[in-house]
Coordinates of C-alpha atoms and ligand atoms in Angstrom, one line a residue:
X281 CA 73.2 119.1 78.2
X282 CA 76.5 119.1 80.2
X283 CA 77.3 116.5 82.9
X284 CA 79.3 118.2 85.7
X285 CA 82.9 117.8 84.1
X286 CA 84.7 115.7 87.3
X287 CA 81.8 113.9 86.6
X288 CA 83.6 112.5 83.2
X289 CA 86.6 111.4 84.9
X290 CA 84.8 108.6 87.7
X291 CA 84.4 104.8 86.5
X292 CA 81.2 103.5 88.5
X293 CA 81.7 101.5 91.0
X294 CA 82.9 97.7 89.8
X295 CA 81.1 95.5 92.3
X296 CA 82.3 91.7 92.9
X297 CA 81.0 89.4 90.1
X298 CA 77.1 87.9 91.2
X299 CA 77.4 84.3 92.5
X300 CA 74.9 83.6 89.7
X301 CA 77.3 85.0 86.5
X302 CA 80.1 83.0 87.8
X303 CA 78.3 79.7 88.2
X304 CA 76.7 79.8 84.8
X305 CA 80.4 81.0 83.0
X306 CA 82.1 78.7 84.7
X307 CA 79.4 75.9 84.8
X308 CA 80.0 75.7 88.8
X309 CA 77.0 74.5 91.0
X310 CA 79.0 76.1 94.3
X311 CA 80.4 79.3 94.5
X312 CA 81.9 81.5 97.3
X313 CA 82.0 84.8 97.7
X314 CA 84.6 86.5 100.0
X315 CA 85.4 89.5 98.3
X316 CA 82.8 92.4 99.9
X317 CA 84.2 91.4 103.7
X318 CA 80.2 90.5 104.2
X319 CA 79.5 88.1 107.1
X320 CA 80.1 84.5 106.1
X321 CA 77.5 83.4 109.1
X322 CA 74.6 85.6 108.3
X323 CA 73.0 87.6 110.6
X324 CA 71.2 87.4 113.9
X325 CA 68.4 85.1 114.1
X326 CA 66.0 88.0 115.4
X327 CA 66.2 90.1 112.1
X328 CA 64.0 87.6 110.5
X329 CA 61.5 87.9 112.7
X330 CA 62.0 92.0 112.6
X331 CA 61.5 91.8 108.9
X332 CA 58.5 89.9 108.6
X333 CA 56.7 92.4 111.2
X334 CA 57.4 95.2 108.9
X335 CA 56.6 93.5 106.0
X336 CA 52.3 94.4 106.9
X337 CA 53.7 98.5 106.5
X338 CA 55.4 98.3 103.3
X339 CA 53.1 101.3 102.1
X340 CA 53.6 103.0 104.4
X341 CA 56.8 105.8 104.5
X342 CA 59.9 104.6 106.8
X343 CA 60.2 106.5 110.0
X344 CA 62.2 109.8 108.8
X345 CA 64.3 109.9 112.0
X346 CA 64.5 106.1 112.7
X347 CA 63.4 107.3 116.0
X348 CA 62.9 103.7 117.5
X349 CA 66.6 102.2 115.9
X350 CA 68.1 105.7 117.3
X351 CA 66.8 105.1 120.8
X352 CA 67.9 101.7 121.2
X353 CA 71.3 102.6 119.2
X354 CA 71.8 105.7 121.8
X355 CA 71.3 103.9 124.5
X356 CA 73.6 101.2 123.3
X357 CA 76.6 103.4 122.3
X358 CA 75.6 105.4 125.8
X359 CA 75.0 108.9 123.4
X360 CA 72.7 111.1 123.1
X361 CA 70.3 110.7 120.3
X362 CA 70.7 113.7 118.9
X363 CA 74.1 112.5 118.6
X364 CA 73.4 110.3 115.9
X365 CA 73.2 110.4 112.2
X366 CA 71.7 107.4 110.1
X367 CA 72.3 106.7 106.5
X368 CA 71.6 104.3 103.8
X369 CA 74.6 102.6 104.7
X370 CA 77.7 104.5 105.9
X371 CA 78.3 105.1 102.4
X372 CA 75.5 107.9 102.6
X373 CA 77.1 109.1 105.8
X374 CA 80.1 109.7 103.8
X375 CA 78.2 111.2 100.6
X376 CA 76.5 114.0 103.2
X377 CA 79.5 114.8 104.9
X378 CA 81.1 115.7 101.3
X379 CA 78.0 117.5 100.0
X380 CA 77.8 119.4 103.1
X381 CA 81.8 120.8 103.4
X382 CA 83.0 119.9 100.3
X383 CA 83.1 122.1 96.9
X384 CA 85.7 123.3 94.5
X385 CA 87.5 125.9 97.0
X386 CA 88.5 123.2 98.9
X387 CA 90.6 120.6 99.6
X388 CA 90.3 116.8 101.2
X389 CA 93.0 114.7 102.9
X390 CA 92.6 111.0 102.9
X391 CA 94.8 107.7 103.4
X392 CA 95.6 105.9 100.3
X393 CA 95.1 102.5 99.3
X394 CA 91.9 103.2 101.3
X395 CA 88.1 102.9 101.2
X396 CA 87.5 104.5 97.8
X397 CA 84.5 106.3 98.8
X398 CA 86.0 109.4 100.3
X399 CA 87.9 109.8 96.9
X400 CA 84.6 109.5 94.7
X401 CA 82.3 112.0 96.6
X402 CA 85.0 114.5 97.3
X403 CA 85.4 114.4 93.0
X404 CA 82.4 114.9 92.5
X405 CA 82.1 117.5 94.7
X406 CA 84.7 119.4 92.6
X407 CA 87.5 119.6 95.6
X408 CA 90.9 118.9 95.9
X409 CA 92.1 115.6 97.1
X410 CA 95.1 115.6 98.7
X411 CA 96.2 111.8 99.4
X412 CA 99.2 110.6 101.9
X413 CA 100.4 107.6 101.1
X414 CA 100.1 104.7 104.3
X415 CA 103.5 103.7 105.9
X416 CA 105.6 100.8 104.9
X417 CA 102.9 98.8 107.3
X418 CA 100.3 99.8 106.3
X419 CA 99.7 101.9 108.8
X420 CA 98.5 106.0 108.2
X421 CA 100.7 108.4 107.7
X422 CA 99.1 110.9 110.6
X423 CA 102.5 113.1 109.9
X424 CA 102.0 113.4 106.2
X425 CA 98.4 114.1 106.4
X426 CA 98.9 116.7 109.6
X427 CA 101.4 118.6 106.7
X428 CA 99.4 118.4 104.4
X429 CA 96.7 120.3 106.1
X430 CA 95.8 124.2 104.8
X431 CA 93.3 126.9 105.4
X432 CA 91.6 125.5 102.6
X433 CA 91.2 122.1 104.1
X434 CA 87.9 120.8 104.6
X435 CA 87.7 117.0 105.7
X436 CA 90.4 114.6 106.7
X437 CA 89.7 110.8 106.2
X438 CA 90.9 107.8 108.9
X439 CA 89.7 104.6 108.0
X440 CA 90.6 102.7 110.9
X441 CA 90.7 99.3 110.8
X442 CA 91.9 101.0 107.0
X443 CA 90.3 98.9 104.2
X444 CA 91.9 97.0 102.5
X445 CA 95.2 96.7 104.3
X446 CA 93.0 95.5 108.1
X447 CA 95.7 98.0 110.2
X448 CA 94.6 100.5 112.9
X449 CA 95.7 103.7 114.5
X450 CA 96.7 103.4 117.7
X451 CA 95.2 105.1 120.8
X452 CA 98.2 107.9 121.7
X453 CA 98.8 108.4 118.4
X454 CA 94.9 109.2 117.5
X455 CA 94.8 111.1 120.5
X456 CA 98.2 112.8 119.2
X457 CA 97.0 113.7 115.9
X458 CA 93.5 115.0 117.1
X459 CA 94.7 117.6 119.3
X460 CA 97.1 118.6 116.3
X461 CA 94.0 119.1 113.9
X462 CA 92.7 122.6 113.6
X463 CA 88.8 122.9 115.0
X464 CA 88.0 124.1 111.0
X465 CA 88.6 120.6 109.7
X466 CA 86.6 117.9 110.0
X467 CA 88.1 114.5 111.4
X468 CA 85.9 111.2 110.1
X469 CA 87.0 108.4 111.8
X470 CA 85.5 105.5 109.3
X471 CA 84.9 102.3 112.1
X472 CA 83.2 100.4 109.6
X473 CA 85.0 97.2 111.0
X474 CA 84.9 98.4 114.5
X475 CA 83.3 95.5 116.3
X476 CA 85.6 93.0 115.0
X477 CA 89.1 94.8 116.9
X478 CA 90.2 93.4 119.8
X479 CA 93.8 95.3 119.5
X480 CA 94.2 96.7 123.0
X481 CA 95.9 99.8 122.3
X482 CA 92.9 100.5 119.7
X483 CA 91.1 103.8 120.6
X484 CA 87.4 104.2 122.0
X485 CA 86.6 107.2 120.2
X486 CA 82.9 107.9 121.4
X487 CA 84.6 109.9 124.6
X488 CA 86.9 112.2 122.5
X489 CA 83.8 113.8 120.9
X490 CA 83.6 115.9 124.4
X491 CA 86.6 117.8 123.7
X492 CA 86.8 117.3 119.8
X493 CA 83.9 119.1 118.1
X494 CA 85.0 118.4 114.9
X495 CA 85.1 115.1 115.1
X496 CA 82.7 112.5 113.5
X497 CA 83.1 108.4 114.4
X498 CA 81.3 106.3 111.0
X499 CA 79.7 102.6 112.2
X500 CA 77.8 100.1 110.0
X501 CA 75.3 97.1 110.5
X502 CA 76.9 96.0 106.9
X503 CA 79.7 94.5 108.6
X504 CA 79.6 92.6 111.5
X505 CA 76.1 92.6 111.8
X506 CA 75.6 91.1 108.6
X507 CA 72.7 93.2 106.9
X508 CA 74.6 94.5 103.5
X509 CA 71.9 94.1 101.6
X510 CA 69.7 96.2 103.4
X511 CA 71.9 99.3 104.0
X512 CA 72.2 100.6 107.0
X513 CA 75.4 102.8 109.2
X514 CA 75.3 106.0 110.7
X515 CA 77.6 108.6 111.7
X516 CA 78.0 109.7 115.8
X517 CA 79.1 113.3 116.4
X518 CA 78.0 116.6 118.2
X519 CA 74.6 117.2 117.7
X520 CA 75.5 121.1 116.6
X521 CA 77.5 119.3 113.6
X522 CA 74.7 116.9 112.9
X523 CA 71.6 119.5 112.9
X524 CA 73.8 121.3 110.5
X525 CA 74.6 118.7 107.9
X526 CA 71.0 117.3 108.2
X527 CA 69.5 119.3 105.5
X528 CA 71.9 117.2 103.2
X529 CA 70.2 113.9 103.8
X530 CA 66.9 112.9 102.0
X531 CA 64.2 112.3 103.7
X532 CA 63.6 108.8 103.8
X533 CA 67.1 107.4 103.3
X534 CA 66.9 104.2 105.9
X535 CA 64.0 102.0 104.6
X536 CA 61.5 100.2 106.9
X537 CA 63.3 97.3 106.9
X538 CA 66.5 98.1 107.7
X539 CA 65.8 100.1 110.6
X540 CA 63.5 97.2 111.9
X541 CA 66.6 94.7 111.2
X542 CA 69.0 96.8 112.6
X543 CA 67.4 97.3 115.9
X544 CA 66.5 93.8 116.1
X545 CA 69.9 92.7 115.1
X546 CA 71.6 95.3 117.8
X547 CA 69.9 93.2 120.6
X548 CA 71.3 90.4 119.9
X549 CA 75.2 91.0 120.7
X550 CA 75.5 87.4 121.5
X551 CA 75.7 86.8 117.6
X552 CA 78.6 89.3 117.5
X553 CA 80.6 88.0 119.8
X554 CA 80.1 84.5 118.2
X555 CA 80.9 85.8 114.4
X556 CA 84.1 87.5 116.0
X557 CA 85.9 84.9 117.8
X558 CA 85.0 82.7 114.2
X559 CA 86.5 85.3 112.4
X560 CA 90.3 85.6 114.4
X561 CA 89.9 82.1 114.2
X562 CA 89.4 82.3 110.5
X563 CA 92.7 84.8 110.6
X564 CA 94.9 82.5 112.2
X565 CA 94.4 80.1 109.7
X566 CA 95.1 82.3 106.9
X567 CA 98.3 83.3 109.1
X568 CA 99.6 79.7 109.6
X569 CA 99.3 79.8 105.5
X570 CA 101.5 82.8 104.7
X571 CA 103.6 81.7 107.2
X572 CA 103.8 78.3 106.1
X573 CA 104.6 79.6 102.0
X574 CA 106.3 82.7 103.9
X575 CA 104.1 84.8 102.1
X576 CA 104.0 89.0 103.4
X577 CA 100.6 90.1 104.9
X578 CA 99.1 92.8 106.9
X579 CA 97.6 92.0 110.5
X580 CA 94.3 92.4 110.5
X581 CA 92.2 93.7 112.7
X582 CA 89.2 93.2 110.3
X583 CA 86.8 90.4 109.0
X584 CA 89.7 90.2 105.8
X585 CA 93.4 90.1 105.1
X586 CA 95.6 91.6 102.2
X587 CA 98.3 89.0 101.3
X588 CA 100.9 89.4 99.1
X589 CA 101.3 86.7 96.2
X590 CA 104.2 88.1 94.2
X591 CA 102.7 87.5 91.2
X592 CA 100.0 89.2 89.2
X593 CA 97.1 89.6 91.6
X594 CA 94.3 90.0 88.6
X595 CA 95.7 86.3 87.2
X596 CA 95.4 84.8 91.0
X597 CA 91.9 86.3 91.4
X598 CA 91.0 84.7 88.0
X599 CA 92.2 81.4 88.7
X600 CA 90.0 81.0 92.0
X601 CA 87.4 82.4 90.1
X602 CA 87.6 79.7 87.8
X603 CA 86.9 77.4 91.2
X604 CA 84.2 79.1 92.3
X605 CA 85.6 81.0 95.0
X606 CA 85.2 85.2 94.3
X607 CA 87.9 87.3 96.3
X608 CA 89.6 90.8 95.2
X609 CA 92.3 91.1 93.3
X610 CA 94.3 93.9 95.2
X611 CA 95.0 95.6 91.4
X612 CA 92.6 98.1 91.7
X613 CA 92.9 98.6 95.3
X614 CA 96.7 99.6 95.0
X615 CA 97.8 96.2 95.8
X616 CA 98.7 94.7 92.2
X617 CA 100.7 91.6 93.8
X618 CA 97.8 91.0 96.6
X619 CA 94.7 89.0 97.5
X620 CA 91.9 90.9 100.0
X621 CA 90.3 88.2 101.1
X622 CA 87.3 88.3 103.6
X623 CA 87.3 85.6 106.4
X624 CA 85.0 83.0 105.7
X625 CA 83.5 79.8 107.7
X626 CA 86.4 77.2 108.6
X627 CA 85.3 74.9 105.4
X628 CA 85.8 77.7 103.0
X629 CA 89.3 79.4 104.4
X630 CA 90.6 75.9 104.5
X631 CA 89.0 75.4 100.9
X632 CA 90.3 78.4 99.8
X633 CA 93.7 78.2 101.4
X634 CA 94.1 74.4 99.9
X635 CA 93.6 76.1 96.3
X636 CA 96.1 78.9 97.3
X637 CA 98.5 75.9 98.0
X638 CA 98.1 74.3 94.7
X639 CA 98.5 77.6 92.6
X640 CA 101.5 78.9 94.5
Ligands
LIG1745 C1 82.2 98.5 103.8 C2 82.7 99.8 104.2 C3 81.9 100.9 104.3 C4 80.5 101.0 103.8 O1 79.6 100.3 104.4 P1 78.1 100.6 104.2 O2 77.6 100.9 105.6 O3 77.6 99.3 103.7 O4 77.8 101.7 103.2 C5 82.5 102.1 104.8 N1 83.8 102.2 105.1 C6 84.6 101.1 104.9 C7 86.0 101.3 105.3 C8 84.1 99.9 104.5 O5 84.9 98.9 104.3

C-alpha cells in the first residue's frame, strides 16, 4: 500500500477544542466559543421550522441539484441558475475547483496568512503552490501574485474579506487586477464573509462575471447565516465553467437538511441585517479596547478581528481557555503574537475584553 506521498506531508485539520472537553478539563459549567467566526445569535427562526418538514424524508436521497434552494438562491443573487454551484460547505467548492484544474504540472497562487484550504487541496493535488505574502496591512499583494503568474498557472486564490486578518480588496484595484489575469487562470474570489461588509469601496463581483469568464465568486450559509453545522456554500460563475467542473462533485453532496435550511434561512434577510449591525457593534467594542491598551489590529470587515498581543499568542489563548472562553491563537495562522477572535453577543465581547484587561 502506498498513500499518495504529498499526502504524508498534511496534518489534519486541528479544529477548536468541543465546548464539552473544555468544561470537563477545566471543571467550567460556562464556556464560549468564539474561535470558528460562527454566528453568536444563531440562525433565522424559519430554519427550524424548514428542518422539521424534512425530517418525514430522511430516507429519502437529497435533491441532486438542490433545484428548489437554487431557484430561490438565483433569483436572490439575480443569476441564472445554471450559474450556480452548491457544495457541502464552500469548503467542497474549493476541493472541486482543485480536483478539477489542479495536478502536479501545475502551479497555484494564493494570499498568505489566509484561509488554509486552498493550500491543503492544491497539496494534495500534487501542484505547486506559489504563496505571496499580504502587505504590511494586511491587505493582498495583487502585484506579487500578478508576477508570480506562468503558463503553468492554474488557480489564483482572493479571500476577500481575507481570513484571518478581516481586510478586503478594493473595488479599482479588483477591477485592476482582473483585467491583468490571463483568461487560462482561474480567479476564485472566496466571499465567505461577504454579507457582513459594509466598506463602500468593496466590490460587487456578481457583474464582472459578464466580461470575466474565468472568474468564480465562493458564498456560504456557514457564516452569516448561521448554519455551520449543516454545511452548506456554493460557488457563482459561468455556466460553461460550472458544467465542466460538475463531474468533480458527488452526487449527493448538500444533504436534505441543509438545502431545506438554507432556503428557508435565505428568506429571512431580516435576521441578516440584525446579526450585522450586532456584529460592527461588537467591533467597535473590541476597537475602543485596542485603542484603549493601544494594542495593533486589523480593521475588519468580518464577524472577527486579529489583534496583536505582543506576547506569545498560544500562552494568551490558553489562559482564556482556562476561563472558559475558546478563541484562536493566531500561532498557526501566521500570527504568533495575535488573537482571532470572532464577534460575539455584547455580554461575551465585554466578558472577554474584561479578561483581556486583567491578563495584559
Ligand atoms: C469559513 C470559511 C470558509 C468555509 O466555509 P464553509 O462553507 O463552512 O465550508 C471558506 N472560506 C473562508 C475564508 C472561510 O473563513
Amino acid at each position: 500500500m502506498q498513500i499518495k506521498q504529498q499526502l504524508t506531508k498534511l496534518k489534519p485539520y486541528q479544529p477548536g477544542k468541543p465546548i464539552e472537553e473544555v468544561k470537563k478539563e477545566f471543571n467550567l459549567s460556562k464556556v464560549t466559543k468564539l474561535a470558528s467566526n460562527e454566528n453568536p445569535f444563531g440562525s433565522s427562526n424559519h430554519v427550524k421550522e424548514a428542518l422539521q418538514k424534512e425530517a418525514a424524508f430522511l430516507a429519502l436521497y437529497p435533491d441532486g441539484s438542490c433545484a428548489n434552494l437554487r431557484k430561490k438562491l438565483a433569483a436572490f443573487l439575480h443569476v441564472n441558475e445554471q450559474s450556480l454551484i452548491f457544495g457541502n460547505g464552500s469548503d467542497e467548492v474549493i476541493q472541486i475547483l482543485s480536483r478539477s484544474l489542479l495536478d502536479k504540472d501545475s502551479n497555484t497562487i494564493m494570499p498568505a496568512p489566509s484561509f488554509p484550504q486552498y493550500k491543503h487541496n492544491a497539496v494534495i493535488e500534487g501542484a505547486e503552490i506559489r504563496e505571496v505574502q499580504l502587505l504590511e496591512d494586511g491587505s493582498h499583494n495583487l502585484k506579487g501574485m500578478l508576477d508570480a503568474i506562468d503558463e503553468k498557472t492554474k488557480i489564483i486564490w482572493l479571500c476577500t474579506p481575507n481570513n484571518p486578518t478581516g481586510t478586503y480588496i478594493k473595488e479599482k484595484e479588483f477591477r485592476e487586477f482582473l483585467s491583468k489575469v490571463p483568461r487560462h487562470v482561474l480567479v476564485v474570489s472566496d466571499e465567505a464573509y461577504y454579507e457582513y461588509v459594509d466598506a463602500e469601496d468593496y466590490p460587487e463581483t456578481i457583474p464582472l462575471l459578464e466580461e470575466h469568464s474565468n472568474l468564480i465568486i465562493l458564498r456560504t450559509f456557514s457564516k452569516a447565516y448561521g448554519l455551520s453545522s449543516l454545511r452548506v456554500g456554493y460557488g457563482i460563475g459561468r455556466p460553461e465553467l460550472l458544467r465542466a467542473v460538475e463531474p468533480a462533485r458527488e452526487p449527493f453532496n448538500v444533504n436534505r437538511f441543509a438545502q431545506a435550511a438554507a432556503a428557508a434561512a435565505l428568506e429571512d434577510q431580516d435576521f441578516i441585517k440584525d446579526i450585522v449591525s450586532k456584529c460592527k457593534e461588537g467591533l467597535e467594542q473590541y476597537y475602543r479596547f485596542c485603542s484603549e491598551n493601544n494594542l495593533d489590529y486589523y480593521p475588519s470587515q468580518a464577524n472577527f478581528i486579529l489583534i496583536d498581543f505582543n506576547r506569545d499568542a498560544d500562552e494568551l489563548f490558553q489562559s482564556l481557555l482556562e476561563k472558559g472562553y475558546i478563541v484562536r491563537s493566531g500561532k498557526a495562522l501566521g500570527f504568533p503574537t495575535s488573537l482571532r477572535i470572532t464577534i460575539g453577543t455584547r455580554e461575551q465581547n465585554e466578558e472577554i475584553i474584561a479578561i483581556l484587561k486583567e491578563l495584559l
